[in-house]
mmCIF file of C-alpha atoms and ligand atoms in Angstrom:
data_model
loop_
_atom_site.group_PDB
_atom_site.id
_atom_site.type_symbol
_atom_site.label_atom_id
_atom_site.label_comp_id
_atom_site.label_asym_id
_atom_site.label_seq_id
_atom_site.Cartn_x
_atom_site.Cartn_y
_atom_site.Cartn_z
ATOM 1 C CA MET A 1 15.675 -6.669 -16.169
ATOM 2 C CA ARG A 2 14.208 -3.179 -16.329
ATOM 3 C CA ILE A 3 15.020 -0.797 -13.475
ATOM 4 C CA ASP A 4 13.118 2.485 -13.089
ATOM 5 C CA ILE A 5 14.624 5.035 -10.730
ATOM 6 C CA LEU A 6 12.415 7.857 -9.436
ATOM 7 C CA THR A 7 14.478 10.698 -8.014
ATOM 8 C CA LEU A 8 14.746 14.457 -7.706
ATOM 9 C CA PHE A 9 18.393 14.220 -8.823
ATOM 10 C CA PRO A 10 18.651 11.990 -11.910
ATOM 11 C CA GLU A 11 22.003 13.541 -12.849
ATOM 12 C CA MET A 12 23.593 11.895 -9.832
ATOM 13 C CA PHE A 13 23.163 8.489 -11.492
ATOM 14 C CA HIS A 14 24.719 9.020 -14.893
ATOM 15 C CA ASP A 15 28.353 8.202 -14.138
ATOM 16 C CA VAL A 16 27.542 5.351 -11.784
ATOM 17 C CA LEU A 17 25.217 3.591 -14.252
ATOM 18 C CA ASN A 18 27.457 4.152 -17.253
ATOM 19 C CA GLU A 19 30.793 2.849 -16.035
ATOM 20 C CA SER A 20 32.287 -0.582 -15.450
ATOM 21 C CA ILE A 21 30.007 -3.590 -14.890
ATOM 22 C CA LEU A 22 26.753 -1.599 -14.977
ATOM 23 C CA ARG A 23 27.664 -0.199 -18.385
ATOM 24 C CA ILE A 24 28.621 -3.649 -19.665
ATOM 25 C CA ALA A 25 25.345 -5.107 -18.346
ATOM 26 C CA GLN A 26 23.462 -2.532 -20.439
ATOM 27 C CA GLU A 27 25.606 -3.203 -23.498
ATOM 28 C CA LYS A 28 24.825 -6.918 -23.168
ATOM 29 C CA ASN A 29 21.096 -6.019 -23.008
ATOM 30 C CA LEU A 30 20.779 -7.694 -19.627
ATOM 31 C CA VAL A 31 19.439 -4.572 -17.948
ATOM 32 C CA THR A 32 17.905 -1.239 -18.913
ATOM 33 C CA PHE A 33 17.867 1.785 -16.612
ATOM 34 C CA HIS A 34 15.150 4.426 -16.809
ATOM 35 C CA LEU A 35 15.595 7.620 -14.809
ATOM 36 C CA HIS A 36 12.549 9.727 -13.953
ATOM 37 C CA ASN A 37 12.577 13.134 -12.303
ATOM 38 C CA ILE A 38 9.846 13.239 -9.648
ATOM 39 C CA ARG A 39 9.636 17.011 -10.143
ATOM 40 C CA ASP A 40 8.228 16.435 -13.643
ATOM 41 C CA TYR A 41 5.160 14.860 -12.015
ATOM 42 C CA SER A 42 4.271 17.780 -9.753
ATOM 43 C CA ASN A 43 0.931 19.423 -10.595
ATOM 44 C CA ASP A 44 2.076 22.593 -8.898
ATOM 45 C CA LYS A 45 2.851 25.511 -11.221
ATOM 46 C CA HIS A 46 6.215 26.013 -9.507
ATOM 47 C CA LYS A 47 6.937 22.255 -9.729
ATOM 48 C CA CYS A 48 7.089 22.155 -5.952
ATOM 49 C CA VAL A 49 7.620 18.688 -4.474
ATOM 50 C CA ASP A 50 7.925 19.377 -0.741
ATOM 51 C CA ASP A 51 6.127 21.291 1.977
ATOM 52 C CA LYS A 52 6.243 22.070 5.703
ATOM 53 C CA PRO A 53 5.245 19.243 8.040
ATOM 54 C CA TYR A 54 1.748 19.316 9.565
ATOM 55 C CA GLY A 55 2.099 19.844 13.310
ATOM 56 C CA GLY A 56 5.278 21.860 12.868
ATOM 57 C CA GLY A 57 8.899 20.822 13.101
ATOM 58 C CA ALA A 58 12.126 21.276 11.224
ATOM 59 C CA GLY A 59 12.729 20.658 7.540
ATOM 60 C CA MET A 60 10.538 19.864 4.594
ATOM 61 C CA VAL A 61 8.539 16.751 3.752
ATOM 62 C CA LEU A 62 8.063 15.240 0.280
ATOM 63 C CA LYS A 63 4.476 15.653 -0.841
ATOM 64 C CA PRO A 64 2.505 12.545 -1.835
ATOM 65 C CA GLU A 65 1.067 13.704 -5.207
ATOM 66 C CA PRO A 66 4.269 13.973 -7.271
ATOM 67 C CA ILE A 67 5.427 10.542 -6.112
ATOM 68 C CA PHE A 68 2.057 8.829 -6.647
ATOM 69 C CA ASN A 69 1.740 10.527 -10.068
ATOM 70 C CA ALA A 70 5.255 9.444 -11.021
ATOM 71 C CA VAL A 71 4.730 5.861 -9.871
ATOM 72 C CA ASP A 72 1.402 5.572 -11.758
ATOM 73 C CA ALA A 73 2.832 7.032 -14.976
ATOM 74 C CA VAL A 74 6.035 4.991 -14.915
ATOM 75 C CA GLU A 75 4.230 1.803 -13.924
ATOM 76 C CA ALA A 76 2.013 2.159 -16.997
ATOM 77 C CA GLN A 77 5.111 1.991 -19.234
ATOM 78 C CA GLY A 78 6.213 -1.496 -20.209
ATOM 79 C CA ASP A 79 5.601 -4.715 -18.312
ATOM 80 C CA SER A 80 4.140 -4.728 -14.831
ATOM 81 C CA VAL A 81 6.506 -3.771 -12.018
ATOM 82 C CA SER A 82 7.461 -6.771 -9.916
ATOM 83 C CA LYS A 83 8.836 -4.866 -6.909
ATOM 84 C CA LYS A 84 8.680 -1.254 -5.767
ATOM 85 C CA ILE A 85 11.477 -0.278 -3.413
ATOM 86 C CA LEU A 86 11.398 2.777 -1.179
ATOM 87 C CA LEU A 87 14.737 3.859 0.268
ATOM 88 C CA THR A 88 14.487 4.917 3.876
ATOM 89 C CA PRO A 89 16.626 4.599 7.005
ATOM 90 C CA GLN A 90 13.516 3.028 8.582
ATOM 91 C CA GLY A 91 13.443 0.103 6.144
ATOM 92 C CA ASN A 92 14.654 -3.503 6.353
ATOM 93 C CA LYS A 93 18.421 -3.541 6.418
ATOM 94 C CA LEU A 94 19.800 -4.607 3.039
ATOM 95 C CA ASN A 95 21.667 -7.919 2.929
ATOM 96 C CA GLN A 96 22.820 -10.383 0.276
ATOM 97 C CA LYS A 97 19.654 -12.516 0.619
ATOM 98 C CA ILE A 98 17.439 -9.520 -0.239
ATOM 99 C CA VAL A 99 19.795 -8.670 -3.121
ATOM 100 C CA GLU A 100 19.578 -12.262 -4.444
ATOM 101 C CA ASN A 101 15.775 -12.187 -4.344
ATOM 102 C CA LEU A 102 15.659 -8.844 -6.138
ATOM 103 C CA SER A 103 18.025 -10.098 -8.847
ATOM 104 C CA GLU A 104 15.366 -12.656 -9.855
ATOM 105 C CA GLU A 105 12.711 -10.024 -10.598
ATOM 106 C CA THR A 106 12.015 -8.811 -14.126
ATOM 107 C CA ARG A 107 11.271 -5.190 -13.310
ATOM 108 C CA LEU A 108 12.184 -3.052 -10.296
ATOM 109 C CA MET A 109 11.137 0.456 -9.404
ATOM 110 C CA VAL A 110 13.361 2.319 -6.968
ATOM 111 C CA ILE A 111 11.966 5.423 -5.269
ATOM 112 C CA CYS A 112 14.417 7.851 -3.682
ATOM 113 C CA GLY A 113 13.280 10.216 -0.942
ATOM 114 C CA HIS A 114 15.140 13.395 -0.102
ATOM 115 C CA TYR A 115 14.991 16.159 2.505
ATOM 116 C CA GLU A 116 13.714 15.392 6.007
ATOM 117 C CA GLY A 117 11.417 12.605 4.951
ATOM 118 C CA PHE A 118 8.306 11.812 2.997
ATOM 119 C CA ASP A 119 4.619 11.976 3.664
ATOM 120 C CA GLU A 120 3.603 8.812 5.513
ATOM 121 C CA ARG A 121 0.960 8.029 2.848
ATOM 122 C CA ILE A 122 3.777 7.245 0.405
ATOM 123 C CA ARG A 123 4.716 4.230 2.501
ATOM 124 C CA SER A 124 1.219 3.268 3.635
ATOM 125 C CA GLY A 125 -0.680 3.894 0.395
ATOM 126 C CA MET A 126 1.569 1.952 -1.966
ATOM 127 C CA ASN A 127 2.801 -1.605 -1.857
ATOM 128 C CA VAL A 128 6.478 -0.863 -1.322
ATOM 129 C CA LEU A 129 9.436 -2.745 0.058
ATOM 130 C CA GLU A 130 11.162 -0.311 2.439
ATOM 131 C CA ILE A 131 14.920 -0.748 2.455
ATOM 132 C CA SER A 132 17.726 0.869 4.449
ATOM 133 C CA ILE A 133 21.391 0.397 3.581
ATOM 134 C CA GLY A 134 22.503 0.804 7.184
ATOM 135 C CA ASP A 135 21.978 2.548 10.474
ATOM 136 C CA TYR A 136 23.053 6.019 9.460
ATOM 137 C CA VAL A 137 21.180 8.861 7.806
ATOM 138 C CA LEU A 138 22.131 10.129 4.350
ATOM 139 C CA THR A 139 20.835 13.258 2.643
ATOM 140 C CA GLY A 140 18.665 11.181 0.334
ATOM 141 C CA GLY A 141 17.888 7.789 -1.146
ATOM 142 C CA GLU A 142 20.045 8.264 -4.259
ATOM 143 C CA ILE A 143 23.250 6.728 -2.937
ATOM 144 C CA PRO A 144 21.334 3.820 -1.327
ATOM 145 C CA ALA A 145 19.578 3.292 -4.701
ATOM 146 C CA MET A 146 22.968 3.066 -6.429
ATOM 147 C CA VAL A 147 24.107 0.546 -3.816
ATOM 148 C CA ILE A 148 21.070 -1.684 -4.427
ATOM 149 C CA VAL A 149 21.267 -1.417 -8.210
ATOM 150 C CA ASP A 150 24.974 -2.285 -8.220
ATOM 151 C CA ALA A 151 24.519 -5.256 -5.890
ATOM 152 C CA VAL A 152 21.488 -6.585 -7.815
ATOM 153 C CA VAL A 153 22.753 -6.141 -11.373
ATOM 154 C CA ARG A 154 26.025 -8.005 -10.776
ATOM 155 C CA LEU A 155 23.935 -11.075 -9.850
ATOM 156 C CA ILE A 156 21.916 -11.126 -13.086
ATOM 157 C CA PRO A 157 23.106 -14.226 -14.968
ATOM 158 C CA GLY A 158 25.604 -13.279 -17.685
ATOM 159 C CA VAL A 159 26.582 -9.913 -16.199
ATOM 160 C CA LEU A 160 29.883 -11.033 -14.683
ATOM 161 C CA GLY A 161 32.218 -12.693 -17.178
ATOM 162 C CA GLY A 162 31.920 -16.450 -16.494
ATOM 163 C CA ASP A 163 30.341 -17.350 -13.170
ATOM 164 C CA ARG A 164 33.504 -18.268 -11.345
ATOM 165 C CA SER A 165 33.540 -15.279 -9.026
ATOM 166 C CA LEU A 166 29.892 -15.921 -8.167
ATOM 167 C CA GLN A 167 30.545 -19.614 -7.624
ATOM 168 C CA SER A 168 33.257 -18.933 -5.080
ATOM 169 C CA GLU A 169 30.939 -16.485 -3.360
ATOM 170 C CA SER A 170 28.192 -19.066 -3.064
ATOM 171 C CA PHE A 171 30.643 -21.714 -1.853
ATOM 172 C CA MET A 172 31.619 -19.291 0.904
ATOM 173 C CA ASN A 173 28.093 -17.968 0.967
ATOM 174 C CA LYS A 174 27.774 -16.786 4.524
ATOM 175 C CA MET A 175 31.459 -16.133 5.090
ATOM 176 C CA LEU A 176 33.966 -13.408 4.371
ATOM 177 C CA GLU A 177 36.248 -13.955 1.393
ATOM 178 C CA TYR A 178 39.587 -15.743 1.755
ATOM 179 C CA PRO A 179 42.774 -13.681 1.111
ATOM 180 C CA GLN A 180 43.578 -13.156 -2.581
ATOM 181 C CA TYR A 181 46.973 -12.560 -4.184
ATOM 182 C CA THR A 182 48.271 -11.729 -7.638
ATOM 183 C CA ARG A 183 51.735 -11.157 -9.087
ATOM 184 C CA PRO A 184 54.465 -10.435 -8.033
ATOM 185 C CA ALA A 185 55.142 -13.469 -5.818
ATOM 186 C CA GLU A 186 57.092 -11.205 -3.493
ATOM 187 C CA PHE A 187 56.344 -7.544 -2.868
ATOM 188 C CA ARG A 188 58.252 -5.402 -0.348
ATOM 189 C CA GLY A 189 59.302 -8.542 1.457
ATOM 190 C CA MET A 190 55.748 -9.928 1.631
ATOM 191 C CA ARG A 191 55.402 -13.326 -0.001
ATOM 192 C CA VAL A 192 52.429 -15.073 -1.581
ATOM 193 C CA PRO A 193 51.659 -18.295 0.383
ATOM 194 C CA GLU A 194 53.437 -21.238 -1.296
ATOM 195 C CA ILE A 195 50.280 -23.342 -1.463
ATOM 196 C CA LEU A 196 48.682 -20.914 -3.936
ATOM 197 C CA LYS A 197 51.591 -21.417 -6.334
ATOM 198 C CA SER A 198 51.571 -25.203 -5.968
ATOM 199 C CA GLY A 199 48.952 -25.920 -8.644
ATOM 200 C CA ASN A 200 47.301 -28.399 -6.240
ATOM 201 C CA HIS A 201 43.686 -27.369 -6.639
ATOM 202 C CA SER A 202 42.162 -29.463 -3.891
ATOM 203 C CA LYS A 203 44.759 -28.252 -1.379
ATOM 204 C CA ILE A 204 44.167 -24.654 -2.516
ATOM 205 C CA LYS A 205 40.432 -25.074 -2.050
ATOM 206 C CA GLU A 206 40.967 -26.456 1.430
ATOM 207 C CA TRP A 207 43.348 -23.594 2.341
ATOM 208 C CA ARG A 208 40.895 -20.999 1.105
ATOM 209 C CA LYS A 209 38.038 -22.509 3.069
ATOM 210 C CA LYS A 210 40.140 -22.585 6.237
ATOM 211 C CA LYS A 211 41.210 -18.960 5.774
ATOM 212 C CA ALA A 212 37.645 -17.842 5.073
ATOM 213 C CA VAL A 213 36.422 -19.503 8.273
ATOM 214 C CA LEU A 214 39.284 -18.011 10.321
ATOM 215 C CA ARG A 215 38.752 -14.549 8.931
ATOM 216 C CA THR A 216 35.012 -14.777 9.563
ATOM 217 C CA GLN A 217 35.585 -15.970 13.130
ATOM 218 C CA GLU A 218 37.955 -13.077 13.759
ATOM 219 C CA ARG A 219 36.016 -10.293 12.100
ATOM 220 C CA ARG A 220 32.358 -11.293 11.830
ATOM 221 C CA PRO A 221 31.571 -14.154 14.225
ATOM 222 C CA ASP A 222 27.903 -13.092 13.992
ATOM 223 C CA LEU A 223 27.799 -14.490 10.427
ATOM 224 C CA LEU A 224 28.782 -17.970 11.631
ATOM 225 C CA GLU A 225 26.312 -17.837 14.503
ATOM 226 C CA LYS A 226 23.517 -17.027 12.054
ATOM 227 C CA GLU A 227 24.587 -20.039 9.999
ATOM 228 C CA THR A 228 24.107 -22.480 12.878
ATOM 229 C CA GLN A 229 20.786 -21.009 14.053
HETATM 230 N N1 ADE B 1 17.890 7.667 3.055
HETATM 231 C C1 ADE B 1 18.626 8.331 3.977
HETATM 232 N N2 ADE B 1 19.413 7.493 4.660
HETATM 233 C C2 ADE B 1 19.177 6.245 4.179
HETATM 234 C C3 ADE B 1 19.671 4.946 4.481
HETATM 235 N N3 ADE B 1 20.574 4.732 5.434
HETATM 236 N N4 ADE B 1 19.194 3.897 3.768
HETATM 237 C C4 ADE B 1 18.265 4.090 2.811
HETATM 238 N N5 ADE B 1 17.748 5.292 2.493
HETATM 239 C C5 ADE B 1 18.201 6.359 3.154
#
């Protein structure tokens, strides 16, 4: 998969994309990241990318030209873009289903806004999928972009070593995870449940399922309701 990220702050991404699983995914040639600075696509001699809102009001608004120029130029590189994502608190709220769908694409373009907002023509004049990572307002789309990229890349086949962790997630698809333990068997008086040390795999599977259901009922009953709808 190729992922293009259009941002005013490309530096913010370097550590996140080059550590841990995202670094390994690149080393395995399963994903390539391409960072583009929107400012480079401004026609303005001062490389200005924002301006005061028409009609007055606080803050600055991202101008349409640099973003449209950037999208056109980047889109022309390589294969055609399968999905363009615009990060905005007004978008569809991100969930695992959206992440799964995105992980099947061959090329994504992620556009990060910043400042008070962007010119409305950026959302209406381009075919974009508007995504929010939650009902709170951040200073820009960069952190939401990192969230999406991380969630999507880990689902690309081959990225996670073996698919066992993914399998258990799909088995518990719409539920919270069951409790996990590792060594030591006893820590500060807290013991690992005997069943997990029993070697009885079918009993362990049953226990995990029961715990996942209980935990989901306690903490996120809405997930189970959605299941039965
Ligand atoms: N930009 C600012 N806040 C955001 C949010 N919650 N989700 C996506 N993009 C954003």
